Amino acid sequence: MQQSGQNWNDIISSLMQAKSKDLHYEKVLSSMCTYPHPIAVEAHKLFIESNMGDYGLFMGTYELEQSVLKMLGNLLNHSHPYGYLTTGGTESNIQAIRAMRNACKSIQNPNIVVPTSAHFSFDKIADILKIEVRKSRVLSDLTVDTDHVSCLIDENTIGLVGIAGSTEFGQVDPISKLSDIAFEKGIFLHVDAAFGGFILPFINKDLPFDFSLPGVTSIAIDPHKMGMSTIPSGALLFREEKMMDFLRVDTPYLTISSQCTLTGTRSGASVAATYAVMKHLGRDGYTQMVSRCMSLTQLLLQEAEKIGLHPVIDPVMNILALSVSQPKKIRKELANQFGWQVSITREPLSIRLVIMPHMTEANILAFVNDLKSVLDQFESSENNKS
Ligand code: 0PR
C-alpha cells in the first residue's frame, strides 16, 4: 500500500480500467448468475453497512430476513421454515450436511449418498466435514438411479441428497422417490435446488421437489441465481427447528448469544436485496421472467436442430446441452473468434448453454450463426485433411 491516499478520480479510473477487462453478461452462456434486478441493487446499497453476524445491532435487517424466509417457505410449501440467508449454494449445502452429521454424533464413520451429477460443493463437504460422500450413478436421462441409491445405503448412511436443477444439465432427480426412501429409512434428505428453486415453482411441470414431500428435511435455494438478487445471496431452509440447534455455537460477546451460520460477519445488504426483489417481482414477475428464459431455450434448441445439432436431454429448465464431437475446441473458437462464453459438461461431453435473463432473441440467433460458422470451419478442415 502506498503512503499517501489517492484521490477518487485516480481510483475510479483504475477501477474502470479493471472493469473494462470483465466480460459483459450479454455474451455469457456459461453462468448461472446474471445482472441483478435494479431494485435489488438499490436495496443492497441502502443496507451496505448492515452485518447479520451480530444482528442484535441490525434488528430491522433481521426482520427482513425473517420475511424472506417466510416468502421462500411459501414458495417451497412450508408455512414456517427455519434457516437463514447464506452466501450461496456451497454454504447452504455444507451447513445442511453439517447439521445432519451433528444430529447423528453416535455414528462413527457417517456417509451420505449424492448423485454423480451433484455440484462440486459436495467434494468440498467430504473434505471439510470428513464425511464419506458416496456417489450414485445416474440413468440415461441423467436423473439419479434410485435403485443404486438404495444399494449404497448402509447402517452408517445419515442422509441422501437430491438435485432439483443439476448444474450441468438442469435435470431434476426423482425427489419424491428419494423422499420415500429417506422417510422409510429414517434418514435425512437434503434437496439442492440452488438453481431450480427459483424455476420449478414457476413452470407447469410435475416435478415435486419441496417440503410437500414428507422426507425432504432441508432445501438450498439461491436468490443470486434465478432469484435476480445480488451476490452473495443463498438460502438454507430446514423443515424442523431442531436442525438449527445442531449448527449453534455460543457467541458470548455479541448482542446475540449464539450463531447457527457458517460465516461470522454476514451481508445484510444481500438480505435487503433479496427481500426487495422478491416483493417487487412477486409470483407473477418470476413466472414471466422464467417463461421468457424457457421460450428462449426452446428457440435456441430449434435453431440448433436446424444446423443438425441435438440436445443431450430435452431441456427441463433453461439449460441446453448440445452433443457435439469436439466440445473443447468449439468452446475455444467460440470465445476466440466471437467472444461467446460457453461451458462443457463432463459426462456425456457436450457444450452447455445456460439461458439466463440477460439473453435476448437477437443474441440467441447471433450465437447459433457463430456456432454454425465454427462447425463449418471444422468440417472444411476435416475435408481438407481427407
Ligand atoms: N448447487 C448447484 C446445483 C449449483 O449449480 C451451484 C453452483 C451450487 C450448488 C453452488 O452455488 P454457489 O456457487 O453459489 O456456492 N452452480 C454454478 C457452477 O458452479 C455457479 C456458477 C455461477 C458458476 C456463475 C459460474 C458462473 O459464472 O457452475
GROMACS .gro file of C-alpha atoms and ligand atoms in nm:
model
  414
    1MET     CA    1   0.000   0.000   0.000
    2GLN     CA    2   0.132   0.347  -0.086
    3GLN     CA    3   0.194   0.603   0.194
    4SER     CA    4  -0.046   0.881   0.099
    5GLY     CA    5  -0.401   0.829  -0.023
    6GLN     CA    6  -0.514   0.870  -0.384
    7ASN     CA    7  -0.798   1.092  -0.494
    8TRP     CA    8  -1.126   0.943  -0.615
    9ASN     CA    9  -1.066   1.042  -0.978
   10ASP     CA   10  -0.749   0.835  -0.992
   11ILE     CA   11  -0.911   0.546  -0.811
   12ILE     CA   12  -1.217   0.540  -1.032
   13SER     CA   13  -1.002   0.544  -1.338
   14SER     CA   14  -0.815   0.231  -1.223
   15LEU     CA   15  -1.146   0.073  -1.121
   16MET     CA   16  -1.293   0.139  -1.465
   17GLN     CA   17  -0.981   0.005  -1.630
   18ALA     CA   18  -1.020  -0.318  -1.434
   19LYS     CA   19  -1.390  -0.331  -1.512
   20SER     CA   20  -1.323  -0.294  -1.882
   21LYS     CA   21  -1.144  -0.631  -1.866
   22ASP     CA   22  -1.450  -0.800  -1.714
   23LEU     CA   23  -1.688  -0.961  -1.961
   24HIS     CA   24  -2.043  -0.838  -2.010
   25TYR     CA   25  -2.315  -1.096  -1.948
   26GLU     CA   26  -2.466  -1.045  -2.297
   27LYS     CA   27  -2.227  -1.299  -2.449
   28VAL     CA   28  -2.212  -1.526  -2.145
   29LEU     CA   29  -2.396  -1.855  -2.185
   30SER     CA   30  -2.197  -2.036  -1.916
   31SER     CA   31  -2.313  -1.862  -1.600
   32MET     CA   32  -2.594  -1.925  -1.354
   33CYS     CA   33  -2.568  -1.563  -1.242
   34THR     CA   34  -2.698  -1.257  -1.422
   35TYR     CA   35  -2.744  -0.884  -1.380
   36PRO     CA   36  -2.927  -0.838  -1.050
   37HIS     CA   37  -3.263  -0.663  -1.071
   38PRO     CA   38  -3.217  -0.282  -1.035
   39ILE     CA   39  -3.446  -0.286  -0.730
   40ALA     CA   40  -3.219  -0.543  -0.564
   41VAL     CA   41  -2.920  -0.320  -0.635
   42GLU     CA   42  -3.091  -0.016  -0.479
   43ALA     CA   43  -3.187  -0.212  -0.168
   44HIS     CA   44  -2.835  -0.357  -0.145
   45LYS     CA   45  -2.685  -0.007  -0.144
   46LEU     CA   46  -2.927   0.110   0.125
   47PHE     CA   47  -2.815  -0.164   0.367
   48ILE     CA   48  -2.446  -0.172   0.272
   49GLU     CA   49  -2.319  -0.147   0.634
   50SER     CA   50  -2.560  -0.398   0.785
   51ASN     CA   51  -2.393  -0.703   0.944
   52MET     CA   52  -2.613  -1.001   1.014
   53GLY     CA   53  -2.327  -1.165   1.204
   54ASP     CA   54  -2.434  -0.953   1.502
   55TYR     CA   55  -2.796  -0.891   1.410
   56GLY     CA   56  -2.885  -0.753   1.752
   57LEU     CA   57  -2.739  -0.431   1.608
   58PHE     CA   58  -2.948  -0.460   1.293
   59MET     CA   59  -3.290  -0.576   1.408
   60GLY     CA   60  -3.459  -0.417   1.106
   61THR     CA   61  -3.248  -0.624   0.867
   62TYR     CA   62  -3.315  -0.931   1.083
   63GLU     CA   63  -3.689  -0.875   1.037
   64LEU     CA   64  -3.636  -0.854   0.661
   65GLU     CA   65  -3.450  -1.188   0.676
   66GLN     CA   66  -3.743  -1.347   0.861
   67SER     CA   67  -3.979  -1.212   0.590
   68VAL     CA   68  -3.758  -1.358   0.316
   69LEU     CA   69  -3.759  -1.698   0.490
   70LYS     CA   70  -4.138  -1.681   0.509
   71MET     CA   71  -4.164  -1.593   0.137
   72LEU     CA   72  -3.925  -1.876   0.047
   73GLY     CA   73  -4.124  -2.113   0.270
   74ASN     CA   74  -4.438  -2.010   0.084
   75LEU     CA   75  -4.265  -2.094  -0.244
   76LEU     CA   76  -4.141  -2.429  -0.111
   77ASN     CA   77  -4.459  -2.541   0.069
   78HIS     CA   78  -4.363  -2.484   0.431
   79SER     CA   79  -4.559  -2.231   0.635
   80HIS     CA   80  -4.282  -2.181   0.891
   81PRO     CA   81  -3.938  -2.291   0.775
   82TYR     CA   82  -3.621  -2.247   0.984
   83GLY     CA   83  -3.293  -2.134   0.836
   84TYR     CA   84  -3.101  -1.831   0.724
   85LEU     CA   85  -2.966  -1.649   0.423
   86THR     CA   86  -2.628  -1.785   0.320
   87THR     CA   87  -2.358  -1.680   0.077
   88GLY     CA   88  -2.485  -1.928  -0.183
   89GLY     CA   89  -2.535  -2.293  -0.268
   90THR     CA   90  -2.197  -2.408  -0.142
   91GLU     CA   91  -2.253  -2.273   0.209
   92SER     CA   92  -2.613  -2.399   0.217
   93ASN     CA   93  -2.500  -2.749   0.117
   94ILE     CA   94  -2.215  -2.752   0.369
   95GLN     CA   95  -2.445  -2.641   0.650
   96ALA     CA   96  -2.722  -2.886   0.560
   97ILE     CA   97  -2.478  -3.178   0.575
   98ARG     CA   98  -2.307  -3.041   0.886
   99ALA     CA   99  -2.643  -3.031   1.065
  100MET     CA  100  -2.713  -3.394   0.962
  101ARG     CA  101  -2.372  -3.503   1.078
  102ASN     CA  102  -2.406  -3.329   1.414
  103ALA     CA  103  -2.752  -3.479   1.457
  104CYS     CA  104  -2.600  -3.828   1.420
  105LYS     CA  105  -2.299  -3.794   1.652
  106SER     CA  106  -2.329  -4.159   1.757
  107ILE     CA  107  -2.238  -4.276   1.406
  108GLN     CA  108  -1.860  -4.308   1.386
  109ASN     CA  109  -1.800  -4.306   1.010
  110PRO     CA  110  -2.102  -4.136   0.863
  111ASN     CA  111  -2.173  -4.129   0.491
  112ILE     CA  112  -2.419  -3.953   0.261
  113VAL     CA  113  -2.535  -4.060  -0.084
  114VAL     CA  114  -2.539  -3.798  -0.357
  115PRO     CA  115  -2.585  -3.833  -0.734
  116THR     CA  116  -2.272  -3.824  -0.953
  117SER     CA  117  -2.438  -3.516  -1.105
  118ALA     CA  118  -2.409  -3.326  -0.775
  119HIS     CA  119  -2.228  -2.992  -0.768
  120PHE     CA  120  -1.859  -2.997  -0.670
  121SER     CA  121  -1.950  -2.837  -0.336
  122PHE     CA  122  -2.011  -3.196  -0.218
  123ASP     CA  123  -1.641  -3.272  -0.278
  124LYS     CA  124  -1.560  -2.976  -0.052
  125ILE     CA  125  -1.805  -3.119   0.201
  126ALA     CA  126  -1.624  -3.455   0.204
  127ASP     CA  127  -1.300  -3.272   0.272
  128ILE     CA  128  -1.421  -3.021   0.531
  129LEU     CA  129  -1.666  -3.236   0.724
  130LYS     CA  130  -1.462  -3.557   0.699
  131ILE     CA  131  -1.766  -3.746   0.589
  132GLU     CA  132  -1.780  -4.011   0.317
  133VAL     CA  133  -1.968  -3.887   0.011
  134ARG     CA  134  -2.094  -4.187  -0.187
  135LYS     CA  135  -2.183  -4.115  -0.547
  136SER     CA  136  -2.479  -4.283  -0.704
  137ARG     CA  137  -2.490  -4.334  -1.081
  138VAL     CA  138  -2.743  -4.162  -1.300
  139LEU     CA  139  -2.980  -4.310  -1.559
  140SER     CA  140  -2.968  -4.227  -1.931
  141ASP     CA  141  -3.191  -3.922  -1.870
  142LEU     CA  142  -2.927  -3.806  -1.617
  143THR     CA  143  -3.157  -3.835  -1.315
  144VAL     CA  144  -3.023  -4.033  -1.020
  145ASP     CA  145  -3.072  -4.409  -1.026
  146THR     CA  146  -3.274  -4.462  -0.707
  147ASP     CA  147  -3.208  -4.838  -0.711
  148HIS     CA  148  -2.840  -4.762  -0.694
  149VAL     CA  149  -2.903  -4.507  -0.416
  150SER     CA  150  -3.076  -4.782  -0.216
  151CYS     CA  151  -2.779  -5.016  -0.277
  152LEU     CA  152  -2.533  -4.758  -0.145
  153ILE     CA  153  -2.722  -4.701   0.182
  154ASP     CA  154  -2.587  -4.886   0.486
  155GLU     CA  155  -2.610  -4.850   0.864
  156ASN     CA  156  -2.371  -4.553   0.853
  157THR     CA  157  -2.575  -4.355   0.599
  158ILE     CA  158  -2.713  -4.045   0.766
  159GLY     CA  159  -2.870  -3.877   0.463
  160LEU     CA  160  -2.937  -3.850   0.092
  161VAL     CA  161  -2.908  -3.559  -0.147
  162GLY     CA  162  -3.130  -3.496  -0.448
  163ILE     CA  163  -3.072  -3.225  -0.709
  164ALA     CA  164  -3.356  -3.006  -0.835
  165GLY     CA  165  -3.182  -2.844  -1.131
  166SER     CA  166  -2.842  -3.003  -1.182
  167THR     CA  167  -2.554  -2.771  -1.254
  168GLU     CA  168  -2.458  -2.925  -1.585
  169PHE     CA  169  -2.788  -3.034  -1.742
  170GLY     CA  170  -3.063  -2.869  -1.537
  171GLN     CA  171  -3.211  -3.211  -1.464
  172VAL     CA  172  -3.437  -3.283  -1.166
  173ASP     CA  173  -3.387  -3.604  -0.968
  174PRO     CA  174  -3.695  -3.810  -0.869
  175ILE     CA  175  -3.713  -3.631  -0.535
  176SER     CA  176  -4.041  -3.797  -0.439
  177LYS     CA  177  -3.880  -4.142  -0.469
  178LEU     CA  178  -3.579  -4.021  -0.269
  179SER     CA  179  -3.823  -3.882  -0.014
  180ASP     CA  180  -3.990  -4.223   0.020
  181ILE     CA  181  -3.653  -4.394   0.066
  182ALA     CA  182  -3.533  -4.138   0.323
  183PHE     CA  183  -3.863  -4.145   0.511
  184GLU     CA  184  -3.870  -4.522   0.524
  185LYS     CA  185  -3.507  -4.547   0.640
  186GLY     CA  186  -3.544  -4.262   0.888
  187ILE     CA  187  -3.256  -4.062   0.735
  188PHE     CA  188  -3.227  -3.701   0.619
  189LEU     CA  189  -3.291  -3.578   0.264
  190HIS     CA  190  -3.134  -3.251   0.152
  191VAL     CA  191  -3.252  -3.105  -0.181
  192ASP     CA  192  -3.005  -2.890  -0.371
  193ALA     CA  193  -3.239  -2.651  -0.550
  194ALA     CA  194  -2.975  -2.378  -0.566
  195PHE     CA  195  -3.057  -2.326  -0.933
  196GLY     CA  196  -3.401  -2.485  -0.976
  197GLY     CA  197  -3.562  -2.341  -0.665
  198PHE     CA  198  -3.648  -2.018  -0.843
  199ILE     CA  199  -3.763  -2.204  -1.157
  200LEU     CA  200  -3.971  -2.509  -1.065
  201PRO     CA  201  -4.241  -2.318  -0.873
  202PHE     CA  202  -4.300  -2.106  -1.185
  203ILE     CA  203  -4.324  -2.369  -1.459
  204ASN     CA  204  -4.600  -2.619  -1.523
  205LYS     CA  205  -4.411  -2.942  -1.480
  206ASP     CA  206  -4.499  -3.224  -1.248
  207LEU     CA  207  -4.165  -3.233  -1.069
  208PRO     CA  208  -4.226  -3.225  -0.693
  209PHE     CA  209  -3.910  -3.133  -0.502
  210ASP     CA  210  -4.001  -2.934  -0.192
  211PHE     CA  211  -4.136  -2.965   0.163
  212SER     CA  212  -4.465  -3.102   0.028
  213LEU     CA  213  -4.272  -3.433   0.019
  214PRO     CA  214  -4.257  -3.567   0.376
  215GLY     CA  215  -3.899  -3.699   0.351
  216VAL     CA  216  -3.745  -3.365   0.250
  217THR     CA  217  -3.566  -3.224   0.555
  218SER     CA  218  -3.374  -2.929   0.405
  219ILE     CA  219  -3.351  -2.726   0.085
  220ALA     CA  220  -3.083  -2.499  -0.065
  221ILE     CA  221  -3.219  -2.224  -0.291
  222ASP     CA  222  -3.016  -1.935  -0.432
  223PRO     CA  223  -3.162  -1.587  -0.483
  224HIS     CA  224  -2.835  -1.486  -0.657
  225LYS     CA  225  -2.901  -1.729  -0.942
  226MET     CA  226  -3.255  -1.722  -1.090
  227GLY     CA  227  -3.383  -1.512  -0.800
  228MET     CA  228  -3.232  -1.195  -0.957
  229SER     CA  229  -3.081  -1.081  -0.628
  230THR     CA  230  -2.729  -0.951  -0.568
  231ILE     CA  231  -2.425  -1.169  -0.496
  232PRO     CA  232  -2.388  -1.318  -0.231
  233SER     CA  233  -2.744  -1.443  -0.176
  234GLY     CA  234  -2.822  -1.802  -0.094
  235ALA     CA  235  -3.069  -1.959   0.145
  236LEU     CA  236  -3.086  -2.274   0.356
  237LEU     CA  237  -3.423  -2.388   0.484
  238PHE     CA  238  -3.495  -2.667   0.731
  239ARG     CA  239  -3.828  -2.836   0.794
  240GLU     CA  240  -3.759  -2.857   1.169
  241GLU     CA  241  -3.621  -2.604   1.415
  242LYS     CA  242  -3.404  -2.858   1.596
  243MET     CA  243  -3.170  -2.876   1.293
  244MET     CA  244  -3.062  -2.519   1.364
  245ASP     CA  245  -2.952  -2.628   1.712
  246PHE     CA  246  -2.710  -2.876   1.556
  247LEU     CA  247  -2.534  -2.577   1.398
  248ARG     CA  248  -2.541  -2.349   1.700
  249VAL     CA  249  -2.227  -2.213   1.869
  250ASP     CA  250  -2.213  -1.971   2.164
  251THR     CA  251  -2.112  -1.614   2.084
  252PRO     CA  252  -2.056  -1.469   2.433
  253TYR     CA  253  -1.956  -1.112   2.346
  254LEU     CA  254  -2.206  -1.032   2.068
  255THR     CA  255  -2.552  -0.877   2.103
  256ILE     CA  256  -2.680  -1.226   2.019
  257SER     CA  257  -2.593  -1.525   2.237
  258SER     CA  258  -2.538  -1.780   1.958
  259GLN     CA  259  -2.488  -1.822   1.584
  260CYS     CA  260  -2.603  -2.102   1.354
  261THR     CA  261  -2.432  -1.962   1.045
  262LEU     CA  262  -2.105  -2.070   0.886
  263THR     CA  263  -1.963  -1.723   0.840
  264GLY     CA  264  -1.946  -1.475   1.123
  265THR     CA  265  -1.987  -1.140   0.954
  266ARG     CA  266  -2.270  -1.171   0.701
  267SER     CA  267  -2.410  -0.928   0.446
  268GLY     CA  268  -2.733  -0.755   0.548
  269ALA     CA  269  -2.724  -0.582   0.208
  270SER     CA  270  -2.792  -0.916   0.038
  271VAL     CA  271  -3.084  -0.974   0.275
  272ALA     CA  272  -3.239  -0.639   0.181
  273ALA     CA  273  -3.174  -0.701  -0.190
  274THR     CA  274  -3.345  -1.040  -0.182
  275TYR     CA  275  -3.639  -0.902   0.018
  276ALA     CA  276  -3.680  -0.615  -0.229
  277VAL     CA  277  -3.664  -0.819  -0.549
  278MET     CA  278  -3.897  -1.091  -0.419
  279LYS     CA  279  -4.151  -0.832  -0.305
  280HIS     CA  280  -4.119  -0.642  -0.631
  281LEU     CA  281  -4.148  -0.935  -0.872
  282GLY     CA  282  -4.394  -1.150  -0.681
  283ARG     CA  283  -4.506  -1.482  -0.831
  284ASP     CA  284  -4.624  -1.306  -1.148
  285GLY     CA  285  -4.291  -1.137  -1.211
  286TYR     CA  286  -4.090  -1.456  -1.161
  287THR     CA  287  -4.334  -1.655  -1.376
  288GLN     CA  288  -4.290  -1.404  -1.657
  289MET     CA  289  -3.911  -1.399  -1.626
  290VAL     CA  290  -3.880  -1.780  -1.611
  291SER     CA  291  -4.121  -1.830  -1.901
  292ARG     CA  292  -3.918  -1.587  -2.113
  293CYS     CA  293  -3.598  -1.786  -2.035
  294MET     CA  294  -3.778  -2.112  -2.120
  295SER     CA  295  -3.904  -1.971  -2.454
  296LEU     CA  296  -3.554  -1.854  -2.541
  297THR     CA  297  -3.425  -2.202  -2.453
  298GLN     CA  298  -3.680  -2.354  -2.694
  299LEU     CA  299  -3.576  -2.105  -2.962
  300LEU     CA  300  -3.211  -2.197  -2.912
  301LEU     CA  301  -3.300  -2.567  -2.931
  302GLN     CA  302  -3.497  -2.521  -3.256
  303GLU     CA  303  -3.220  -2.317  -3.417
  304ALA     CA  304  -2.955  -2.569  -3.306
  305GLU     CA  305  -3.160  -2.852  -3.454
  306LYS     CA  306  -3.178  -2.660  -3.783
  307ILE     CA  307  -2.799  -2.679  -3.804
  308GLY     CA  308  -2.802  -3.050  -3.727
  309LEU     CA  309  -2.733  -3.050  -3.352
  310HIS     CA  310  -2.921  -3.244  -3.086
  311PRO     CA  311  -2.971  -3.195  -2.714
  312VAL     CA  312  -2.832  -3.445  -2.464
  313ILE     CA  313  -3.170  -3.435  -2.287
  314ASP     CA  314  -3.482  -3.238  -2.367
  315PRO     CA  315  -3.425  -2.926  -2.158
  316VAL     CA  316  -3.618  -2.935  -1.833
  317MET     CA  317  -3.500  -2.588  -1.734
  318ASN     CA  318  -3.320  -2.305  -1.911
  319ILE     CA  319  -3.007  -2.514  -1.964
  320LEU     CA  320  -2.937  -2.671  -2.302
  321ALA     CA  321  -2.657  -2.923  -2.353
  322LEU     CA  322  -2.576  -2.990  -2.718
  323SER     CA  323  -2.398  -3.304  -2.831
  324VAL     CA  324  -2.102  -3.211  -3.049
  325SER     CA  325  -1.793  -3.404  -3.142
  326GLN     CA  326  -1.523  -3.164  -3.027
  327PRO     CA  327  -1.675  -2.956  -2.747
  328LYS     CA  328  -1.346  -2.824  -2.606
  329LYS     CA  329  -1.228  -2.695  -2.944
  330ILE     CA  330  -1.569  -2.546  -3.019
  331ARG     CA  331  -1.572  -2.368  -2.686
  332LYS     CA  332  -1.230  -2.222  -2.757
  333GLU     CA  333  -1.318  -2.100  -3.106
  334LEU     CA  334  -1.650  -1.951  -2.996
  335ALA     CA  335  -1.459  -1.748  -2.738
  336ASN     CA  336  -1.159  -1.653  -2.952
  337GLN     CA  337  -1.343  -1.565  -3.271
  338PHE     CA  338  -1.674  -1.434  -3.143
  339GLY     CA  339  -1.642  -1.366  -2.769
  340TRP     CA  340  -1.905  -1.621  -2.659
  341GLN     CA  341  -1.857  -1.796  -2.327
  342VAL     CA  342  -1.995  -2.147  -2.311
  343SER     CA  343  -1.904  -2.435  -2.082
  344ILE     CA  344  -1.860  -2.803  -2.142
  345THR     CA  345  -2.007  -3.092  -1.948
  346ARG     CA  346  -1.819  -3.393  -1.816
  347GLU     CA  347  -2.036  -3.696  -1.888
  348PRO     CA  348  -2.160  -3.704  -2.156
  349LEU     CA  349  -1.935  -3.445  -2.315
  350SER     CA  350  -2.134  -3.159  -2.467
  351ILE     CA  351  -2.146  -2.784  -2.486
  352ARG     CA  352  -2.360  -2.640  -2.209
  353LEU     CA  353  -2.565  -2.326  -2.255
  354VAL     CA  354  -2.743  -2.154  -1.967
  355ILE     CA  355  -3.010  -1.916  -2.091
  356MET     CA  356  -3.026  -1.655  -1.817
  357PRO     CA  357  -3.248  -1.343  -1.813
  358HIS     CA  358  -2.972  -1.138  -1.976
  359MET     CA  359  -3.015  -1.334  -2.302
  360THR     CA  360  -3.220  -1.192  -2.590
  361GLU     CA  361  -3.371  -1.341  -2.903
  362ALA     CA  362  -3.126  -1.146  -3.122
  363ASN     CA  363  -2.831  -1.279  -2.923
  364ILE     CA  364  -2.956  -1.636  -2.942
  365LEU     CA  365  -2.980  -1.609  -3.322
  366ALA     CA  366  -2.638  -1.446  -3.344
  367PHE     CA  367  -2.493  -1.721  -3.127
  368VAL     CA  368  -2.631  -2.003  -3.344
  369ASN     CA  369  -2.496  -1.825  -3.651
  370ASP     CA  370  -2.148  -1.810  -3.497
  371LEU     CA  371  -2.173  -2.169  -3.377
  372LYS     CA  372  -2.258  -2.277  -3.733
  373SER     CA  373  -1.961  -2.087  -3.866
  374VAL     CA  374  -1.726  -2.265  -3.618
  375LEU     CA  375  -1.876  -2.605  -3.708
  376ASP     CA  376  -1.839  -2.528  -4.082
  377GLN     CA  377  -1.474  -2.438  -4.032
  378PHE     CA  378  -1.413  -2.770  -3.855
  379GLU     CA  379  -1.591  -2.957  -4.130
  380SER     CA  380  -1.391  -2.792  -4.407
  381SER     CA  381  -1.059  -2.850  -4.227
  382GLU     CA  382  -1.159  -3.220  -4.182
  383ASN     CA  383  -1.242  -3.235  -4.556
  384ASN     CA  384  -0.908  -3.079  -4.646
  385LYS     CA  385  -0.728  -3.342  -4.437
  386SER     CA  386  -0.901  -3.633  -4.613
  3870PR     N1  387  -2.568  -2.633  -0.625
  3870PR     C1  388  -2.592  -2.623  -0.758
  3870PR     C2  389  -2.695  -2.713  -0.819
  3870PR     C3  390  -2.519  -2.532  -0.835
  3870PR     O1  391  -2.540  -2.526  -0.966
  3870PR     C4  392  -2.423  -2.449  -0.771
  3870PR     C5  393  -2.341  -2.350  -0.848
  3870PR     C6  394  -2.404  -2.462  -0.633
  3870PR     C7  395  -2.477  -2.555  -0.563
  3870PR     C8  396  -2.304  -2.376  -0.559
  3870PR     O2  397  -2.350  -2.247  -0.556
  3870PR     P1  398  -2.253  -2.123  -0.524
  3870PR     O3  399  -2.158  -2.113  -0.639
  3870PR     O4  400  -2.349  -2.011  -0.513
  3870PR     O5  401  -2.186  -2.153  -0.396
  3870PR     N2  402  -2.351  -2.353  -0.983
  3870PR     C9  403  -2.270  -2.276  -1.072
  3870PR    C10  404  -2.148  -2.357  -1.113
  3870PR     O6  405  -2.066  -2.393  -1.028
  3870PR    C11  406  -2.225  -2.144  -1.016
  3870PR    C12  407  -2.172  -2.051  -1.117
  3870PR    C13  408  -2.231  -1.930  -1.138
  3870PR    C14  409  -2.059  -2.082  -1.191
  3870PR    C15  410  -2.181  -1.841  -1.228
  3870PR    C16  411  -2.010  -1.993  -1.286
  3870PR    C17  412  -2.070  -1.875  -1.306
  3870PR     O7  413  -2.022  -1.786  -1.398
  3870PR     O8  414  -2.137  -2.385  -1.231
   0.00000   0.00000   0.00000
